[in-house]
mmCIF file of C-alpha atoms in Angstrom:
data_model
loop_
_atom_site.group_PDB
_atom_site.id
_atom_site.type_symbol
_atom_site.label_atom_id
_atom_site.label_comp_id
_atom_site.label_asym_id
_atom_site.label_seq_id
_atom_site.Cartn_x
_atom_site.Cartn_y
_atom_site.Cartn_z
ATOM 1 C CA GLN A 1 93.166 126.959 62.013
ATOM 2 C CA VAL A 2 89.690 127.567 60.656
ATOM 3 C CA GLN A 3 87.031 124.933 61.261
ATOM 4 C CA LEU A 4 83.413 125.048 60.152
ATOM 5 C CA VAL A 5 80.812 122.592 61.402
ATOM 6 C CA GLU A 6 77.265 122.411 60.053
ATOM 7 C CA SER A 7 74.240 121.070 61.869
ATOM 8 C CA GLY A 8 70.491 120.915 61.410
ATOM 9 C CA GLY A 9 70.054 118.741 58.349
ATOM 10 C CA GLY A 10 67.713 115.796 58.085
ATOM 11 C CA PRO A 11 64.548 114.547 56.408
ATOM 12 C CA VAL A 12 61.650 116.918 55.830
ATOM 13 C CA GLN A 13 58.293 116.716 54.075
ATOM 14 C CA PRO A 14 57.646 118.741 50.899
ATOM 15 C CA GLY A 15 56.480 122.187 51.879
ATOM 16 C CA GLY A 16 58.234 121.925 55.216
ATOM 17 C CA SER A 17 60.939 124.018 56.824
ATOM 18 C CA LEU A 18 64.413 123.404 58.161
ATOM 19 C CA ARG A 19 67.100 125.530 59.756
ATOM 20 C CA LEU A 20 70.787 124.862 59.209
ATOM 21 C CA SER A 21 73.528 126.308 61.343
ATOM 22 C CA CYS A 22 77.278 126.531 60.902
ATOM 23 C CA ALA A 23 79.619 127.114 63.817
ATOM 24 C CA ALA A 24 83.127 128.422 63.314
ATOM 25 C CA SER A 25 86.351 128.292 65.228
ATOM 26 C CA GLY A 26 89.339 130.414 64.292
ATOM 27 C CA TYR A 27 87.114 132.610 62.146
ATOM 28 C CA ARG A 28 84.544 135.381 62.572
ATOM 29 C CA PHE A 29 81.582 135.341 60.213
ATOM 30 C CA ASP A 30 81.069 139.071 60.805
ATOM 31 C CA ASP A 31 84.385 139.927 59.195
ATOM 32 C CA TYR A 32 84.153 138.249 55.784
ATOM 33 C CA ALA A 33 81.862 137.178 52.982
ATOM 34 C CA VAL A 34 80.352 133.788 53.765
ATOM 35 C CA GLY A 35 77.744 131.597 52.183
ATOM 36 C CA TRP A 36 75.988 128.292 51.678
ATOM 37 C CA PHE A 37 76.438 125.800 48.859
ATOM 38 C CA ARG A 38 74.682 122.563 48.081
ATOM 39 C CA GLN A 39 75.414 119.507 46.017
ATOM 40 C CA ALA A 40 72.753 117.109 44.802
ATOM 41 C CA PRO A 41 73.635 113.584 43.645
ATOM 42 C CA GLY A 42 75.237 113.650 40.220
ATOM 43 C CA LYS A 43 75.338 117.437 40.096
ATOM 44 C CA GLU A 44 77.964 120.082 40.641
ATOM 45 C CA ARG A 45 78.216 121.993 43.872
ATOM 46 C CA GLU A 46 76.267 125.236 43.516
ATOM 47 C CA GLY A 47 76.287 128.424 45.512
ATOM 48 C CA ILE A 48 72.871 129.344 46.848
ATOM 49 C CA THR A 49 73.490 132.384 49.002
ATOM 50 C CA CYS A 50 76.184 134.740 50.231
ATOM 51 C CA ILE A 51 76.224 137.388 52.936
ATOM 52 C CA SER A 52 78.680 140.100 53.853
ATOM 53 C CA ARG A 53 77.923 141.683 57.210
ATOM 54 C CA ARG A 54 80.567 144.347 56.626
ATOM 55 C CA GLU A 55 79.056 145.355 53.286
ATOM 56 C CA GLY A 56 75.461 144.835 54.409
ATOM 57 C CA THR A 57 74.724 142.689 51.367
ATOM 58 C CA THR A 58 73.043 139.356 50.748
ATOM 59 C CA PHE A 59 72.618 137.427 47.527
ATOM 60 C CA TYR A 60 70.468 134.437 46.665
ATOM 61 C CA ARG A 61 70.284 131.974 43.838
ATOM 62 C CA THR A 62 67.054 132.493 41.930
ATOM 63 C CA SER A 63 65.742 129.035 42.793
ATOM 64 C CA VAL A 64 65.842 129.737 46.542
ATOM 65 C CA LYS A 65 65.057 133.444 46.622
ATOM 66 C CA GLY A 66 62.034 134.154 48.800
ATOM 67 C CA ARG A 67 62.235 130.737 50.451
ATOM 68 C CA PHE A 68 65.718 130.725 52.039
ATOM 69 C CA THR A 69 67.164 133.305 54.419
ATOM 70 C CA ILE A 70 70.815 133.564 55.394
ATOM 71 C CA SER A 71 71.832 135.268 58.616
ATOM 72 C CA ILE A 72 74.700 135.669 61.052
ATOM 73 C CA ASP A 73 74.330 135.393 64.804
ATOM 74 C CA SER A 74 77.211 137.532 65.971
ATOM 75 C CA ALA A 75 76.890 136.566 69.634
ATOM 76 C CA LYS A 76 77.113 132.864 68.869
ATOM 77 C CA ASN A 77 79.347 133.319 65.795
ATOM 78 C CA THR A 78 77.122 131.094 63.687
ATOM 79 C CA LEU A 79 76.006 131.273 60.079
ATOM 80 C CA ASP A 80 72.404 130.189 59.718
ATOM 81 C CA LEU A 81 70.184 129.213 56.812
ATOM 82 C CA GLU A 82 66.434 129.241 57.278
ATOM 83 C CA MET A 83 64.717 127.177 54.565
ATOM 84 C CA LYS A 84 60.967 127.210 53.915
ATOM 85 C CA ASP A 85 58.608 125.637 51.392
ATOM 86 C CA LEU A 86 61.116 122.905 50.620
ATOM 87 C CA ASN A 87 60.696 120.719 47.547
ATOM 88 C CA ASP A 88 62.381 117.692 46.033
ATOM 89 C CA ASP A 89 64.877 119.862 44.151
ATOM 90 C CA ASP A 90 66.252 121.071 47.479
ATOM 91 C CA THR A 91 67.493 117.597 48.376
ATOM 92 C CA ALA A 92 71.277 117.866 48.635
ATOM 93 C CA VAL A 93 74.242 118.000 50.930
ATOM 94 C CA TYR A 94 74.506 121.564 52.222
ATOM 95 C CA TYR A 95 77.850 123.175 52.980
ATOM 96 C CA CYS A 96 78.727 126.396 54.689
ATOM 97 C CA ALA A 97 81.639 128.153 53.063
ATOM 98 C CA ALA A 98 83.814 131.080 54.012
ATOM 99 C CA THR A 99 86.119 133.440 52.181
ATOM 100 C CA GLU A 100 88.972 135.712 53.045
ATOM 101 C CA ARG A 101 87.368 138.647 51.282
ATOM 102 C CA ARG A 102 85.036 141.351 52.493
ATOM 103 C CA THR A 103 82.606 141.270 49.577
ATOM 104 C CA CYS A 104 80.604 138.414 48.142
ATOM 105 C CA PRO A 105 81.956 137.142 44.833
ATOM 106 C CA PRO A 106 79.908 138.193 41.800
ATOM 107 C CA PHE A 107 76.801 136.039 41.437
ATOM 108 C CA ILE A 108 77.766 134.305 44.715
ATOM 109 C CA GLY A 109 80.713 132.743 42.949
ATOM 110 C CA GLY A 110 81.889 129.226 42.418
ATOM 111 C CA PRO A 111 83.412 126.929 45.039
ATOM 112 C CA GLN A 112 86.920 128.078 44.119
ATOM 113 C CA LYS A 113 86.120 131.529 45.540
ATOM 114 C CA TYR A 114 85.686 130.105 49.060
ATOM 115 C CA GLN A 115 88.670 129.041 51.120
ATOM 116 C CA TYR A 116 87.046 127.249 54.051
ATOM 117 C CA TRP A 117 84.389 124.546 54.088
ATOM 118 C CA GLY A 118 82.336 122.576 56.510
ATOM 119 C CA GLN A 119 81.875 118.836 56.175
ATOM 120 C CA GLY A 120 78.306 119.179 54.910
ATOM 121 C CA THR A 121 74.902 118.201 56.228
ATOM 122 C CA GLN A 122 72.321 116.164 54.331
ATOM 123 C CA VAL A 123 68.890 117.606 53.626
ATOM 124 C CA THR A 124 66.377 115.163 52.185
ATOM 125 C CA VAL A 125 62.958 116.357 51.071
ATOM 126 C CA GLY A 126 60.232 113.812 50.676
ATOM 127 C CA LEU A 127 61.106 111.074 53.136
#
């Protein structure tokens, strides 16, 4: 049984930084395409980044490119998201998501492309 658990969310000032982490059981991040999504109030869940360690590829949504960095810690089996220069538009619940495929879906893909989800962690910019 695959379980994903996020941590690291919280309040942050505009321009600040935050690091999210996702721990997995029953699943190896190294083996599949995995990513991060977010959902702001009243908006659809959107994919912001995907990484495939096997393919050596990473993809970012335009709005976070250059500010967010996705990575995998193989020793700890965690999926991490380093976020810098945060602004109000980054306020959302952030979810780690995992697939059963080796390559990232085109353009990161929609939520239906990912089979496993964490419970989400709230990031609030401005409080």
